[in-house]
Amino acid sequence: LACLVITTGLLALGAPVQAQSLAARAGTTGLGAELGVGFGSTFGLRAQLATGSYARDEVQSNISYEGKLKLSNGALLLDLHPFAGSFRLSAGAVYNNNQLDATGQGQSGTIEINGISYPAAAVGSLNAAVRWDKASPYVGLGWGSQLQGGGLFFSADVGAFYQKPSASLTGTCSPLVPPLACNQLQSDIRAEEAQFQDEVNKYKLYPVLTLGVGYRF
């Protein structure tokens, strides 16, 4: 919203649109495209879309998780070129539709849930998921071509966006598990879920490192 307000203000003040650009980008946010426009020699506006996936295996609370991070995000960034050159400071908002899903399993025939060791055969399934708030603020810096003039250019961005995570852990009991034991297992899964939430809360900043190549018209 702030980017749109500032851009509207620039247009209202008569800031000339100097150049438009189209670029392909790759990095920690995935693979995607970027559309940019420059206002004078100082301000620029960029819109980005990116997608991709990363496989990730991790051990949490003695549970071995096999997971995949599915990337799906977009960004609207306002750039300030303080020296009217290629260096820029950027701020904006990210539409964060990234999703992390994982399956958990025990080791050596057992699985430890909430500090209690269960036979692995007692757990029908154990699934973990992390979702994030859709709107995430971004700050960073980067390098690219000057806002004026055209031609081929290369660019790079380094920054981070803040993401508020929400974790869930769900599981089922094997059909052979008695109801009373299944109730206890479900209670331990809920306690394990709280520990899982505490762990993902440590990763509220998502690092952004992207490289791009494009053409400015």
mmCIF file of C-alpha atoms in Angstrom, residues 11-157:
data_model
loop_
_atom_site.group_PDB
_atom_site.id
_atom_site.type_symbol
_atom_site.label_atom_id
_atom_site.label_comp_id
_atom_site.label_asym_id
_atom_site.label_seq_id
_atom_site.Cartn_x
_atom_site.Cartn_y
_atom_site.Cartn_z
ATOM 1 C CA LEU A 11 2.953 10.671 -10.763
ATOM 2 C CA ALA A 12 0.929 13.500 -9.246
ATOM 3 C CA LEU A 13 4.109 15.559 -8.888
ATOM 4 C CA GLY A 14 4.878 14.984 -12.537
ATOM 5 C CA ALA A 15 7.871 12.672 -12.092
ATOM 6 C CA PRO A 16 8.664 11.435 -15.617
ATOM 7 C CA VAL A 17 8.563 7.732 -16.424
ATOM 8 C CA GLN A 18 12.070 7.202 -17.805
ATOM 9 C CA ALA A 19 12.213 3.510 -18.699
ATOM 10 C CA GLN A 20 10.517 0.156 -18.352
ATOM 11 C CA SER A 21 12.244 -3.179 -17.862
ATOM 12 C CA LEU A 22 11.529 -6.887 -17.994
ATOM 13 C CA ALA A 23 13.812 -9.397 -16.286
ATOM 14 C CA ALA A 24 14.145 -13.060 -15.330
ATOM 15 C CA ARG A 25 15.230 -13.752 -11.748
ATOM 16 C CA ALA A 26 16.447 -16.704 -9.687
ATOM 17 C CA GLY A 27 17.274 -17.056 -6.014
ATOM 18 C CA THR A 28 15.973 -18.012 -2.609
ATOM 19 C CA THR A 29 12.442 -16.908 -3.518
ATOM 20 C CA GLY A 30 12.414 -19.242 -6.548
ATOM 21 C CA LEU A 31 12.444 -18.685 -10.290
ATOM 22 C CA GLY A 32 10.392 -15.871 -11.727
ATOM 23 C CA ALA A 33 9.976 -12.653 -13.632
ATOM 24 C CA GLU A 34 10.117 -8.966 -12.830
ATOM 25 C CA LEU A 35 8.516 -5.919 -14.407
ATOM 26 C CA GLY A 36 10.024 -2.534 -13.535
ATOM 27 C CA VAL A 37 9.477 1.148 -14.219
ATOM 28 C CA GLY A 38 11.696 4.108 -13.423
ATOM 29 C CA PHE A 39 10.661 7.596 -12.301
ATOM 30 C CA GLY A 40 13.376 10.113 -13.054
ATOM 31 C CA SER A 41 16.866 9.064 -11.975
ATOM 32 C CA THR A 42 16.045 8.361 -8.314
ATOM 33 C CA PHE A 43 12.930 6.215 -7.891
ATOM 34 C CA GLY A 44 11.841 2.931 -9.386
ATOM 35 C CA LEU A 45 9.011 0.475 -8.906
ATOM 36 C CA ARG A 46 9.272 -3.272 -9.447
ATOM 37 C CA ALA A 47 6.668 -6.054 -9.446
ATOM 38 C CA GLN A 48 7.889 -9.639 -9.082
ATOM 39 C CA LEU A 49 6.469 -13.167 -9.258
ATOM 40 C CA ALA A 50 8.403 -16.300 -8.303
ATOM 41 C CA THR A 51 7.808 -20.011 -7.776
ATOM 42 C CA GLY A 52 9.788 -23.167 -7.099
ATOM 43 C CA SER A 53 10.423 -25.820 -4.459
ATOM 44 C CA TYR A 54 13.126 -27.081 -2.129
ATOM 45 C CA ALA A 55 13.389 -30.536 -0.537
ATOM 46 C CA ARG A 56 14.393 -30.363 3.111
ATOM 47 C CA ASP A 57 15.072 -33.095 5.687
ATOM 48 C CA GLU A 58 15.386 -32.215 9.351
ATOM 49 C CA VAL A 59 15.262 -33.790 12.805
ATOM 50 C CA GLN A 60 13.087 -32.037 15.401
ATOM 51 C CA SER A 61 12.447 -33.413 18.885
ATOM 52 C CA ASN A 62 13.895 -36.773 17.817
ATOM 53 C CA ILE A 63 11.479 -37.035 14.887
ATOM 54 C CA SER A 64 12.940 -37.305 11.407
ATOM 55 C CA TYR A 65 11.001 -35.133 8.950
ATOM 56 C CA GLU A 66 11.111 -35.336 5.169
ATOM 57 C CA GLY A 67 9.651 -32.163 3.786
ATOM 58 C CA LYS A 68 9.267 -29.870 0.814
ATOM 59 C CA LEU A 69 9.082 -26.097 0.781
ATOM 60 C CA LYS A 70 6.824 -24.963 -2.065
ATOM 61 C CA LEU A 71 7.559 -21.400 -3.108
ATOM 62 C CA SER A 72 4.851 -19.148 -4.486
ATOM 63 C CA ASN A 73 5.283 -15.444 -3.842
ATOM 64 C CA GLY A 74 5.016 -12.019 -5.366
ATOM 65 C CA ALA A 75 6.464 -8.662 -4.402
ATOM 66 C CA LEU A 76 5.875 -4.970 -5.033
ATOM 67 C CA LEU A 77 9.047 -2.990 -4.302
ATOM 68 C CA LEU A 78 9.881 0.695 -4.287
ATOM 69 C CA ASP A 79 13.531 1.436 -5.107
ATOM 70 C CA LEU A 80 15.531 4.478 -4.104
ATOM 71 C CA HIS A 81 18.718 5.136 -6.101
ATOM 72 C CA PRO A 82 20.438 7.658 -3.776
ATOM 73 C CA PHE A 83 23.328 8.288 -6.151
ATOM 74 C CA ALA A 84 21.287 8.146 -9.373
ATOM 75 C CA GLY A 85 23.258 5.043 -10.340
ATOM 76 C CA SER A 86 22.879 1.291 -10.189
ATOM 77 C CA PHE A 87 22.934 0.982 -6.377
ATOM 78 C CA ARG A 88 19.465 0.923 -4.814
ATOM 79 C CA LEU A 89 17.715 0.658 -1.465
ATOM 80 C CA SER A 90 14.425 -1.245 -1.596
ATOM 81 C CA ALA A 91 11.330 -1.595 0.558
ATOM 82 C CA GLY A 92 7.936 -3.062 -0.102
ATOM 83 C CA ALA A 93 5.521 -5.903 0.492
ATOM 84 C CA VAL A 94 5.635 -9.607 -0.349
ATOM 85 C CA TYR A 95 2.575 -11.746 -1.009
ATOM 86 C CA ASN A 96 3.730 -14.878 0.794
ATOM 87 C CA ASN A 97 1.966 -18.049 -0.335
ATOM 88 C CA ASN A 98 4.931 -20.294 0.488
ATOM 89 C CA GLN A 99 4.056 -23.640 2.085
ATOM 90 C CA LEU A 100 6.100 -26.230 3.974
ATOM 91 C CA ASP A 101 4.764 -29.796 4.279
ATOM 92 C CA ALA A 102 6.586 -32.735 5.831
ATOM 93 C CA THR A 103 6.054 -36.294 7.008
ATOM 94 C CA GLY A 104 7.625 -37.522 10.244
ATOM 95 C CA GLN A 105 8.894 -40.926 11.176
ATOM 96 C CA GLY A 106 10.831 -42.525 13.974
ATOM 97 C CA GLN A 107 14.172 -44.270 13.982
ATOM 98 C CA SER A 108 15.069 -47.864 14.881
ATOM 99 C CA GLY A 109 11.447 -48.955 15.126
ATOM 100 C CA THR A 110 10.349 -46.259 17.598
ATOM 101 C CA ILE A 111 9.123 -42.675 17.407
ATOM 102 C CA GLU A 112 9.415 -40.167 20.236
ATOM 103 C CA ILE A 113 6.461 -37.794 20.605
ATOM 104 C CA ASN A 114 6.401 -35.276 23.462
ATOM 105 C CA GLY A 115 9.252 -37.182 25.096
ATOM 106 C CA ILE A 116 7.307 -40.463 25.062
ATOM 107 C CA SER A 117 8.668 -43.347 23.012
ATOM 108 C CA TYR A 118 6.039 -45.155 20.923
ATOM 109 C CA PRO A 119 6.475 -48.140 18.607
ATOM 110 C CA ALA A 120 6.632 -46.780 15.079
ATOM 111 C CA ALA A 121 3.898 -49.248 14.096
ATOM 112 C CA ALA A 122 1.512 -47.528 16.538
ATOM 113 C CA VAL A 123 1.513 -44.332 14.469
ATOM 114 C CA GLY A 124 -0.411 -44.542 11.226
ATOM 115 C CA SER A 125 0.845 -41.176 9.959
ATOM 116 C CA LEU A 126 2.485 -37.999 11.237
ATOM 117 C CA ASN A 127 2.267 -34.850 9.110
ATOM 118 C CA ALA A 128 3.696 -31.417 9.766
ATOM 119 C CA ALA A 129 2.823 -28.184 7.972
ATOM 120 C CA VAL A 130 3.862 -24.553 8.171
ATOM 121 C CA ARG A 131 1.968 -21.644 6.681
ATOM 122 C CA TRP A 132 2.721 -17.933 6.857
ATOM 123 C CA ASP A 133 0.730 -14.706 6.950
ATOM 124 C CA LYS A 134 0.100 -13.652 3.366
ATOM 125 C CA ALA A 135 1.426 -10.097 3.735
ATOM 126 C CA SER A 136 5.128 -9.747 4.607
ATOM 127 C CA PRO A 137 7.176 -6.506 4.696
ATOM 128 C CA TYR A 138 10.511 -6.498 2.836
ATOM 129 C CA VAL A 139 13.671 -4.408 3.086
ATOM 130 C CA GLY A 140 16.898 -4.840 1.168
ATOM 131 C CA LEU A 141 19.490 -3.382 -1.145
ATOM 132 C CA GLY A 142 20.666 -4.215 -4.611
ATOM 133 C CA TRP A 143 22.398 -3.358 -7.830
ATOM 134 C CA GLY A 144 21.092 -3.053 -11.361
ATOM 135 C CA SER A 145 21.200 -0.786 -14.355
ATOM 136 C CA GLN A 146 20.565 2.914 -14.050
ATOM 137 C CA LEU A 147 16.942 3.987 -14.370
ATOM 138 C CA GLN A 148 17.698 6.007 -17.478
ATOM 139 C CA GLY A 149 18.657 4.509 -20.811
ATOM 140 C CA GLY A 150 18.041 1.082 -22.282
ATOM 141 C CA GLY A 151 19.740 -2.181 -23.058
ATOM 142 C CA LEU A 152 20.707 -5.459 -21.418
ATOM 143 C CA PHE A 153 21.430 -5.400 -17.685
ATOM 144 C CA PHE A 154 22.279 -7.688 -14.789
ATOM 145 C CA SER A 155 21.028 -7.207 -11.258
ATOM 146 C CA ALA A 156 21.273 -8.578 -7.722
ATOM 147 C CA ASP A 157 19.243 -8.134 -4.558
#
